[in-house]
XYZ file of C-alpha atoms in Angstrom:
618
model
C 97.524 -387.242 -25.821
C 98.132 -383.482 -25.888
C 100.185 -382.444 -28.895
C 103.150 -380.268 -27.965
C 105.490 -378.407 -30.295
C 108.806 -376.595 -30.049
C 109.406 -374.492 -33.145
C 113.051 -373.618 -33.784
C 114.168 -370.568 -35.762
C 117.782 -371.032 -36.945
C 119.159 -367.541 -37.481
C 122.296 -365.421 -37.750
C 122.129 -361.864 -36.484
C 124.210 -359.322 -38.385
C 124.677 -355.719 -37.318
C 125.178 -354.025 -40.677
C 127.332 -351.508 -38.825
C 128.277 -351.435 -35.136
C 131.865 -351.923 -34.019
C 132.730 -352.264 -37.682
C 131.813 -350.532 -40.901
C 130.187 -351.442 -44.221
C 133.443 -352.602 -45.892
C 134.053 -355.174 -43.144
C 130.432 -356.295 -43.307
C 130.692 -356.825 -47.057
C 134.194 -358.258 -47.185
C 133.908 -360.578 -44.212
C 130.550 -361.021 -42.524
C 128.293 -361.246 -45.583
C 130.663 -363.710 -47.213
C 130.941 -365.808 -44.051
C 127.158 -365.952 -43.734
C 126.865 -367.319 -47.252
C 129.779 -369.760 -47.215
C 129.290 -371.143 -43.716
C 125.632 -371.900 -44.386
C 126.403 -373.339 -47.821
C 128.734 -375.812 -46.101
C 125.976 -376.808 -43.678
C 123.462 -377.207 -46.499
C 125.896 -379.483 -48.356
C 126.487 -381.669 -45.309
C 122.967 -381.546 -43.861
C 120.311 -381.300 -46.618
C 117.565 -380.821 -43.982
C 119.257 -377.714 -42.542
C 117.184 -374.508 -42.663
C 118.297 -370.935 -42.094
C 116.721 -367.474 -41.633
C 118.297 -364.179 -42.618
C 116.780 -360.686 -42.684
C 117.279 -357.412 -44.517
C 116.892 -356.850 -48.249
C 119.813 -354.395 -48.169
C 122.126 -357.207 -47.030
C 120.808 -359.438 -49.819
C 121.570 -356.571 -52.216
C 125.176 -356.656 -50.953
C 125.300 -360.384 -51.695
C 124.014 -359.798 -55.212
C 126.490 -357.012 -55.970
C 129.662 -358.381 -54.389
C 129.205 -362.168 -54.581
C 127.258 -362.883 -57.790
C 128.275 -366.560 -58.002
C 127.245 -367.206 -54.410
C 124.048 -365.280 -55.066
C 122.999 -367.794 -57.725
C 123.454 -370.619 -55.218
C 121.476 -368.603 -52.685
C 118.561 -368.176 -55.095
C 118.322 -371.946 -55.513
C 118.296 -372.504 -51.755
C 115.544 -369.905 -51.339
C 113.497 -371.524 -54.108
C 113.891 -374.874 -52.288
C 112.584 -373.318 -49.021
C 115.812 -374.097 -47.197
C 117.150 -370.555 -46.869
C 114.320 -368.345 -45.591
C 113.633 -364.650 -46.187
C 112.711 -363.382 -42.740
C 111.614 -360.041 -41.325
C 109.972 -358.347 -44.338
C 112.245 -355.309 -44.254
C 115.175 -353.521 -45.850
C 117.061 -353.840 -42.564
C 116.470 -354.565 -38.898
C 115.548 -351.025 -37.940
C 115.508 -348.956 -34.811
C 111.882 -348.775 -33.692
C 111.826 -345.699 -31.431
C 113.171 -342.810 -33.521
C 111.889 -343.417 -37.091
C 108.446 -342.167 -38.070
C 105.509 -344.434 -38.845
C 106.029 -343.579 -42.514
C 109.592 -344.896 -42.277
C 108.450 -348.139 -40.662
C 105.864 -348.671 -43.378
C 108.404 -347.906 -46.110
C 110.881 -350.319 -44.539
C 108.308 -353.107 -44.787
C 107.058 -352.020 -48.224
C 110.470 -351.774 -49.876
C 111.748 -354.936 -48.197
C 108.732 -356.881 -49.404
C 109.004 -355.451 -52.924
C 112.711 -356.232 -53.175
C 112.207 -359.850 -52.065
C 109.290 -360.313 -54.453
C 111.220 -358.911 -57.408
C 114.339 -360.963 -56.726
C 112.926 -364.253 -55.459
C 109.215 -364.230 -56.244
C 108.379 -364.559 -52.544
C 108.579 -362.679 -49.263
C 107.381 -363.142 -45.690
C 104.727 -361.717 -43.418
C 106.631 -361.566 -40.163
C 108.592 -358.696 -38.617
C 111.813 -359.724 -36.907
C 113.914 -357.341 -34.817
C 115.765 -359.513 -32.292
C 118.082 -356.673 -31.243
C 116.620 -353.213 -30.625
C 116.323 -350.647 -27.836
C 112.590 -350.799 -27.306
C 109.335 -350.704 -29.223
C 106.566 -348.039 -29.271
C 102.932 -348.679 -28.403
C 101.694 -347.923 -31.927
C 103.916 -350.561 -33.522
C 101.373 -353.443 -33.537
C 98.856 -351.211 -35.303
C 101.410 -350.291 -37.974
C 102.418 -353.928 -38.467
C 98.828 -355.138 -38.666
C 97.874 -352.526 -41.256
C 100.912 -353.584 -43.306
C 99.680 -357.175 -43.389
C 102.252 -358.468 -40.891
C 100.845 -361.289 -38.773
C 103.711 -361.889 -36.345
C 106.599 -360.168 -34.554
C 109.551 -361.581 -32.620
C 112.330 -360.100 -30.502
C 114.549 -361.291 -27.672
C 115.498 -357.815 -26.461
C 113.025 -357.550 -23.582
C 115.266 -359.849 -21.546
C 117.589 -356.812 -21.286
C 115.651 -355.387 -18.333
C 112.314 -354.361 -19.793
C 110.519 -351.571 -17.933
C 107.338 -353.690 -17.836
C 108.956 -357.086 -17.728
C 108.100 -359.564 -20.465
C 104.308 -359.417 -20.860
C 104.147 -362.938 -22.245
C 106.143 -365.653 -23.983
C 103.658 -365.865 -26.826
C 100.676 -363.529 -26.987
C 98.861 -360.646 -28.639
C 100.234 -357.096 -28.658
C 97.401 -354.613 -29.158
C 97.807 -351.165 -30.687
C 95.851 -347.977 -29.919
C 93.315 -348.739 -32.673
C 92.720 -352.265 -31.278
C 94.677 -353.917 -34.107
C 96.776 -356.850 -32.882
C 99.694 -359.026 -33.924
C 100.910 -362.325 -32.505
C 104.252 -361.801 -30.769
C 107.011 -364.058 -29.487
C 108.687 -361.855 -26.872
C 110.958 -364.380 -25.169
C 112.386 -366.663 -27.873
C 115.743 -366.959 -26.122
C 118.977 -365.286 -27.200
C 119.866 -365.412 -30.860
C 123.429 -366.234 -29.858
C 122.624 -369.693 -28.531
C 123.906 -373.183 -29.172
C 121.875 -376.338 -28.880
C 124.066 -378.301 -26.468
C 121.441 -380.928 -25.608
C 118.829 -382.567 -27.813
C 115.900 -380.154 -27.834
C 113.416 -382.755 -26.627
C 115.651 -383.395 -23.587
C 116.613 -379.782 -22.803
C 115.023 -378.765 -19.464
C 115.103 -375.027 -20.196
C 113.394 -375.364 -23.576
C 110.827 -377.808 -22.182
C 110.084 -375.478 -19.274
C 109.401 -372.627 -21.680
C 106.941 -374.826 -23.571
C 105.199 -376.091 -20.444
C 104.811 -372.620 -18.901
C 102.635 -371.385 -21.742
C 100.815 -374.683 -22.154
C 99.737 -374.863 -18.518
C 98.658 -371.233 -18.507
C 96.651 -370.953 -21.717
C 96.462 -374.469 -23.089
C 98.690 -373.439 -26.010
C 101.390 -376.079 -26.251
C 103.646 -374.211 -28.662
C 107.016 -372.615 -28.093
C 108.931 -370.294 -30.446
C 112.694 -370.424 -29.907
C 115.724 -368.900 -31.642
C 119.057 -370.591 -32.038
C 122.095 -369.382 -33.916
C 124.821 -366.746 -33.856
C 125.460 -362.968 -33.860
C 126.338 -360.100 -34.165
C 128.618 -360.740 -37.133
C 126.423 -363.053 -39.159
C 127.686 -366.514 -39.958
C 125.813 -369.762 -39.332
C 124.641 -371.873 -36.405
C 127.305 -374.245 -35.147
C 127.424 -377.677 -36.739
C 126.729 -379.283 -33.370
C 123.584 -377.189 -32.962
C 122.370 -378.158 -36.425
C 123.030 -381.871 -35.764
C 121.183 -381.850 -32.457
C 118.287 -379.826 -33.887
C 117.860 -382.239 -36.781
C 118.158 -385.192 -34.406
C 115.357 -383.804 -32.217
C 113.208 -383.189 -35.284
C 113.617 -386.815 -36.353
C 112.869 -388.018 -32.821
C 109.671 -385.984 -32.706
C 108.524 -387.420 -36.022
C 108.314 -390.926 -34.567
C 104.893 -392.354 -33.902
C 103.574 -392.050 -30.385
C 105.783 -389.059 -29.519
C 103.863 -386.303 -27.731
C 106.492 -383.636 -28.393
C 107.152 -382.466 -31.929
C 110.249 -380.423 -32.746
C 110.166 -378.448 -35.976
C 112.210 -375.699 -37.565
C 111.436 -373.078 -40.161
C 110.724 -369.420 -40.646
C 108.842 -367.146 -38.196
C 106.366 -366.440 -40.987
C 105.410 -370.104 -41.032
C 104.970 -370.297 -37.273
C 102.777 -367.197 -36.981
C 100.646 -368.242 -39.961
C 99.827 -371.517 -38.231
C 98.554 -369.917 -35.034
C 94.803 -370.530 -35.042
C 92.111 -368.002 -34.230
C 91.092 -370.137 -31.252
C 94.661 -369.976 -29.909
C 94.773 -366.219 -30.412
C 91.638 -365.849 -28.304
C 93.267 -367.738 -25.419
C 96.505 -365.764 -25.498
C 97.517 -363.046 -23.035
C 97.214 -359.481 -24.311
C 99.283 -356.351 -23.773
C 98.878 -352.708 -24.814
C 101.563 -350.062 -24.470
C 105.245 -349.372 -24.965
C 107.902 -352.045 -24.608
C 110.947 -350.095 -23.410
C 114.175 -350.960 -21.604
C 115.452 -349.523 -18.342
C 119.222 -349.838 -18.600
C 119.917 -350.447 -22.249
C 118.209 -347.727 -24.226
C 117.968 -344.265 -22.618
C 121.202 -342.913 -24.095
C 120.322 -344.034 -27.605
C 117.629 -341.360 -27.813
C 120.287 -338.612 -27.837
C 123.601 -340.256 -28.796
C 124.918 -339.268 -32.254
C 122.366 -336.441 -32.267
C 123.206 -335.285 -35.793
C 121.885 -338.619 -37.088
C 118.559 -337.943 -35.367
C 118.407 -334.440 -36.829
C 119.232 -335.511 -40.374
C 116.918 -338.501 -40.149
C 113.973 -336.296 -39.221
C 114.870 -333.702 -41.855
C 114.935 -336.512 -44.425
C 111.548 -337.826 -43.343
C 110.019 -334.359 -43.612
C 111.676 -333.496 -46.918
C 110.744 -336.881 -48.382
C 107.061 -336.139 -47.864
C 107.401 -332.653 -49.341
C 109.416 -333.942 -52.308
C 106.984 -336.715 -53.189
C 103.965 -334.407 -52.991
C 105.748 -331.820 -55.163
C 106.870 -334.427 -57.695
C 103.367 -335.852 -57.978
C 101.892 -332.370 -58.479
C 104.456 -331.644 -61.192
C 103.658 -334.953 -62.875
C 99.917 -334.248 -62.904
C 100.040 -330.541 -63.723
C 103.082 -330.258 -65.986
C 103.230 -333.837 -67.288
C 106.868 -334.237 -66.261
C 108.130 -337.763 -65.421
C 107.669 -338.845 -61.819
C 111.166 -339.459 -60.318
C 110.325 -342.840 -58.831
C 113.875 -344.218 -58.975
C 115.347 -341.151 -57.243
C 112.718 -341.290 -54.508
C 113.224 -344.983 -53.887
C 117.016 -344.642 -53.868
C 116.861 -341.819 -51.325
C 114.478 -343.777 -49.105
C 116.832 -346.780 -49.228
C 119.605 -344.566 -47.858
C 117.401 -343.114 -45.124
C 116.014 -346.480 -44.010
C 119.440 -348.092 -44.201
C 120.666 -345.405 -41.798
C 117.807 -346.245 -39.422
C 119.376 -349.650 -38.717
C 119.160 -350.460 -34.996
C 122.757 -349.474 -34.225
C 123.311 -346.657 -36.727
C 120.446 -344.291 -35.892
C 120.510 -344.954 -32.106
C 124.148 -343.834 -32.017
C 125.983 -346.996 -30.935
C 128.391 -347.336 -33.873
C 132.057 -346.443 -34.265
C 132.916 -342.893 -35.397
C 134.212 -344.326 -38.690
C 130.861 -345.999 -39.344
C 129.183 -342.606 -39.221
C 131.367 -341.305 -42.026
C 129.402 -343.663 -44.284
C 126.014 -343.000 -42.683
C 126.486 -339.219 -42.682
C 127.153 -339.422 -46.407
C 123.949 -341.402 -46.956
C 121.915 -338.906 -44.967
C 123.335 -335.904 -46.829
C 122.923 -337.538 -50.245
C 119.284 -338.203 -49.408
C 118.792 -334.611 -48.238
C 120.281 -333.319 -51.494
C 118.069 -335.671 -53.482
C 114.854 -334.434 -51.881
C 115.948 -330.807 -52.332
C 116.669 -331.391 -56.013
C 113.296 -333.074 -56.529
C 111.475 -330.143 -54.902
C 113.478 -327.612 -56.948
C 112.776 -329.452 -60.201
C 109.094 -329.746 -59.343
C 108.867 -326.027 -58.521
C 110.351 -325.114 -61.902
C 107.810 -327.342 -63.635
C 104.839 -326.145 -61.583
C 105.638 -322.399 -61.560
C 104.239 -321.602 -65.063
C 100.899 -323.112 -64.016
C 100.555 -321.127 -60.773
C 98.348 -318.036 -61.333
C 99.887 -314.587 -61.105
C 103.148 -312.932 -62.031
C 104.853 -312.689 -58.662
C 108.501 -313.598 -58.254
C 108.039 -315.369 -54.889
C 106.647 -318.907 -55.040
C 105.658 -320.636 -51.800
C 104.770 -324.292 -51.250
C 102.797 -325.834 -48.390
C 103.380 -329.626 -48.403
C 101.135 -330.265 -45.391
C 97.661 -331.727 -45.583
C 96.279 -328.821 -43.566
C 96.092 -325.045 -43.862
C 99.296 -323.535 -42.554
C 100.034 -320.034 -41.289
C 103.633 -319.821 -40.241
C 106.682 -317.612 -40.333
C 108.723 -317.708 -43.555
C 112.230 -316.324 -43.957
C 113.691 -315.770 -47.435
C 116.318 -313.663 -49.194
C 114.888 -311.007 -51.505
C 116.846 -309.226 -54.268
C 116.136 -305.648 -53.168
C 118.278 -302.660 -54.173
C 120.378 -301.204 -51.382
C 118.953 -297.728 -52.007
C 115.313 -298.640 -51.365
C 115.501 -296.332 -48.334
C 112.907 -296.351 -45.559
C 110.114 -297.789 -47.651
C 108.257 -300.775 -46.294
C 108.141 -304.001 -48.293
C 104.853 -305.789 -48.792
C 104.067 -309.084 -50.464
C 100.828 -309.246 -52.447
C 99.191 -312.555 -53.379
C 97.137 -313.249 -56.518
C 93.921 -312.275 -54.709
C 95.281 -308.839 -53.827
C 95.837 -309.614 -50.158
C 98.842 -307.822 -48.670
C 101.280 -309.374 -46.238
C 103.652 -307.133 -44.253
C 107.346 -307.941 -44.381
C 109.966 -307.459 -41.683
C 113.521 -306.848 -42.926
C 116.231 -308.379 -40.799
C 119.665 -308.234 -42.445
C 121.306 -306.740 -45.489
C 124.059 -308.801 -47.078
C 125.399 -309.080 -50.604
C 122.651 -306.984 -52.151
C 119.887 -309.000 -50.527
C 117.563 -308.517 -47.607
C 116.433 -311.259 -45.266
C 112.666 -310.883 -45.349
C 110.350 -312.313 -42.704
C 106.607 -312.647 -43.281
C 103.689 -314.819 -42.152
C 101.587 -316.103 -45.067
C 98.616 -318.464 -44.961
C 98.453 -321.308 -47.479
C 95.793 -323.983 -48.068
C 96.770 -327.677 -47.860
C 99.123 -329.043 -50.550
C 99.203 -325.691 -52.314
C 101.520 -323.463 -54.329
C 101.065 -319.690 -54.268
C 102.698 -316.707 -55.909
C 103.522 -313.350 -54.300
C 104.735 -310.123 -55.864
C 106.954 -307.585 -54.108
C 105.698 -304.045 -53.572
C 107.167 -300.953 -51.880
C 105.112 -298.374 -50.029
C 105.653 -295.361 -47.855
C 104.248 -296.884 -44.682
C 106.531 -298.474 -42.144
C 106.147 -302.176 -41.397
C 104.931 -301.374 -37.873
C 102.033 -299.339 -39.313
C 101.001 -302.319 -41.419
C 100.681 -304.713 -38.452
C 98.051 -304.871 -35.737
C 99.140 -306.175 -32.331
C 102.837 -306.480 -33.226
C 105.142 -308.656 -31.170
C 107.461 -306.530 -29.062
C 110.387 -306.714 -26.723
C 110.913 -304.134 -23.969
C 113.790 -303.604 -21.574
C 113.528 -302.032 -18.127
C 115.546 -301.966 -14.925
C 114.246 -305.418 -13.938
C 114.990 -307.127 -17.220
C 113.172 -307.924 -20.458
C 109.539 -308.380 -21.487
C 108.854 -310.451 -24.615
C 105.189 -310.206 -25.602
C 102.635 -310.954 -28.299
C 98.862 -311.434 -28.289
C 99.203 -314.864 -26.642
C 102.111 -314.640 -24.189
C 103.978 -312.330 -21.871
C 107.442 -313.668 -21.017
C 109.513 -312.127 -18.211
C 113.294 -312.484 -18.142
C 115.638 -310.935 -15.579
C 118.768 -308.937 -16.417
C 120.688 -312.098 -15.442
C 118.827 -314.168 -18.021
C 116.468 -316.053 -15.719
C 113.222 -316.969 -17.506
C 110.891 -316.886 -14.515
C 107.447 -316.202 -15.979
C 105.464 -317.300 -19.030
C 101.970 -315.865 -18.737
C 99.222 -317.089 -21.073
C 96.928 -314.144 -21.746
C 93.931 -316.016 -23.094
C 93.818 -318.427 -20.149
C 94.993 -315.746 -17.685
C 97.369 -318.378 -16.369
C 100.997 -318.451 -15.245
C 102.562 -321.502 -16.895
C 105.832 -321.746 -14.936
C 106.125 -323.054 -11.415
C 109.904 -322.645 -11.396
C 112.260 -320.728 -13.703
C 113.606 -322.613 -16.705
C 116.949 -324.211 -15.922
C 119.769 -326.366 -17.214
C 120.064 -329.499 -15.064
C 123.169 -331.674 -14.997
C 123.093 -335.314 -13.938
C 125.985 -337.694 -13.292
C 126.320 -340.528 -15.804
C 128.571 -343.463 -14.927
C 127.248 -346.471 -16.842
C 128.942 -349.792 -16.188
C 129.122 -350.600 -19.905
C 128.719 -348.814 -23.250
C 129.456 -345.299 -21.908
C 129.078 -343.719 -25.347
C 125.354 -344.381 -25.376
C 124.162 -346.092 -22.196
C 122.504 -344.585 -19.115
C 122.125 -346.673 -15.969
C 118.873 -346.681 -14.030
C 120.709 -346.050 -10.749
C 122.014 -342.749 -12.157
C 118.633 -341.770 -13.559
C 117.009 -342.004 -10.126
C 119.424 -339.510 -8.557
C 118.657 -335.766 -8.440
C 120.650 -333.323 -10.607
C 124.012 -332.332 -9.152
C 123.846 -328.862 -10.745
C 120.978 -326.545 -11.696
C 121.613 -323.290 -13.576
C 118.772 -320.784 -14.038
C 120.695 -317.656 -15.074
C 123.130 -316.675 -17.792
C 126.139 -314.401 -18.225
C 124.887 -312.126 -20.976
C 121.475 -311.201 -22.412
C 121.140 -309.495 -25.788
C 118.395 -308.583 -28.230
C 119.066 -310.336 -31.536
C 115.981 -309.195 -33.408
C 113.348 -306.593 -32.568
C 110.566 -306.277 -35.121
C 106.779 -306.338 -35.304
C 106.683 -309.844 -36.787
C 109.390 -311.529 -34.709
C 111.504 -310.773 -31.677
C 114.471 -312.849 -30.535
C 116.312 -312.644 -27.228
C 119.609 -314.477 -26.728
C 121.005 -315.677 -23.385
C 124.675 -316.687 -23.267
C 125.747 -318.959 -20.425
C 129.198 -320.324 -19.570
C 129.214 -323.454 -17.415
C 132.573 -325.071 -16.725
C 134.145 -325.521 -20.167
C 130.881 -325.409 -22.128
C 129.068 -322.495 -23.757
C 125.289 -322.282 -24.147
C 123.465 -319.933 -26.514
C 119.718 -319.952 -25.934
C 117.422 -318.010 -28.262
C 113.823 -317.280 -27.240
C 111.765 -316.374 -30.283
C 108.205 -315.049 -30.340
C 106.297 -314.326 -33.539
C 103.285 -312.215 -34.442
C 99.936 -313.892 -33.667
C 101.679 -317.190 -32.890
C 100.877 -319.428 -29.912
C 104.306 -321.087 -30.179
C 107.334 -320.000 -28.166
C 110.440 -321.221 -29.961
C 113.549 -322.080 -27.964
C 116.729 -322.696 -29.949
C 119.785 -324.084 -28.164
C 123.297 -323.915 -29.585
C 125.649 -325.689 -27.221
C 129.404 -326.137 -27.331
C 129.533 -329.207 -25.063
C 132.809 -329.976 -23.298
C 131.613 -331.917 -20.252
C 132.416 -335.518 -19.301
C 130.483 -338.060 -17.278
C 127.219 -336.154 -17.167
C 124.051 -335.413 -19.106
C 122.108 -332.191 -19.611
C 118.431 -331.426 -19.853
C 116.372 -328.268 -20.113
C 114.060 -328.442 -17.093
C 110.616 -326.901 -17.477
C 108.466 -327.148 -14.349
C 104.933 -326.232 -15.340
C 102.353 -324.763 -12.984
C 99.560 -326.929 -14.309
C 98.297 -330.477 -13.974
C 97.132 -332.970 -16.556
C 95.764 -336.295 -15.320
C 96.262 -338.030 -18.671
C 99.238 -337.707 -20.992
C 99.784 -339.830 -24.102
C 103.232 -340.596 -25.482
C 104.192 -342.263 -28.781
C 100.632 -343.075 -29.872
């Protein structure tokens, strides 16, 4: 007789913020999750329950200490399960790989410190898609299983399998349950008699000979507990399956347990999938909604790396204490703000008052750590210069730097030069004078993970005389020419960017002028952050290639900036095109006062080149 098994995962999904804010989550939803499950545990000793997110457990510990002691006993008895191995159920598309790893690392550490145990599964039932590199990240973190029900929300590639192997770009794999049923689901029939649940089991069994099915049941999005009726029927089916001679076994437990029991032979027989798992209708708008959260999140990720490298250098070189607690606290705030509704931009405006604070506090923390490290490291950096630069990257970097220098207002027409400890001179371009200081622009070159001093010198030469092949901007009757050793950019008097010529390749890069394109957006639901596929397939209703005013913002040998001002309906667009000396990067900066309704905007770049293979998100 073939052994068949339905594995139930009793679970309550809680959006830490969504249509409510942290105070409501703490005051109401966290408490309900504890008390409603405690009642079920008292009445049904065999009841089991899964709950994710170390940050939510931290709320329980801080605000409900008496309940927390009861919770610890239930966890020790393997009745209440720690699921997901994370600080919170994160967004998967916007955070960096470093953030994903930290989410798992800190979640695991917190569970181990508090309860002496953790899990090895990753559980994100509700998210807006998953990148192709995710299985590789999970596998390298020691995660052996992943589950989500979100692909039923119109996946771009369908649901690759019920239970199978998701393969990353480095061939690392994790077992995945990609159709476990909705987390908001009641058990209305005994599981062993439920046609839908039996069909799910039989589909996989007939296909691959794997007679196992992974199925959620429970509640959401406000936490709580499975209904009493669901618990009774689940336990009844478990008892029925335990009888001798029964081919179908019904069990319940934690996802970690299920994935750990999948054999190597079963893994070999499973279907495999490589690539992104994205949604068509329920995700596109989340990549741009609440854009300031995306900006601050990325700034935090970048500053975190720089701060940790600086702090470690200061600890090694100057023997100052490593600020481990500050770093961990800041990361908790950043990762907490990456929760799958907060960072994607689907929360209430009030919710973002809390999340904006967390982002800014983290930014200030990283800045303070870098400043403190610089003060500690400075005495050990050779030389006597007053300018100290830091390259936090693991590669040599030559890039434009802009700083304020304390230069007397009567320094006249002299050129300013920075000199490093090896005697190399770096020309400086002066941009503005304000409050007794000059904004100085220069392009230094620093080795990986390095600190370097520069002294300020004055000489009689002009900056232009110091620089070979300076960047320049010229104006003629046809318009403007922005040019350096790599590019020649042509812009009409009306602000149309119609040519970007690459000198080294002798190649025109534009097929059409750059343009703003407007597209109608009329989603049926969630208009603050949703985009419907039917709207995405339509052409733009408006394309603007020109502006109303073109002005030269900066004209120097190291950097030139041209600004194009455009008024469209009630909105104002300020586009800056910046080209630097000996740089192969053209920098476009957009400052937009957006006043439009029912439409989206994109900057359309139609390139005059082909590339048969393009890789995204890997």
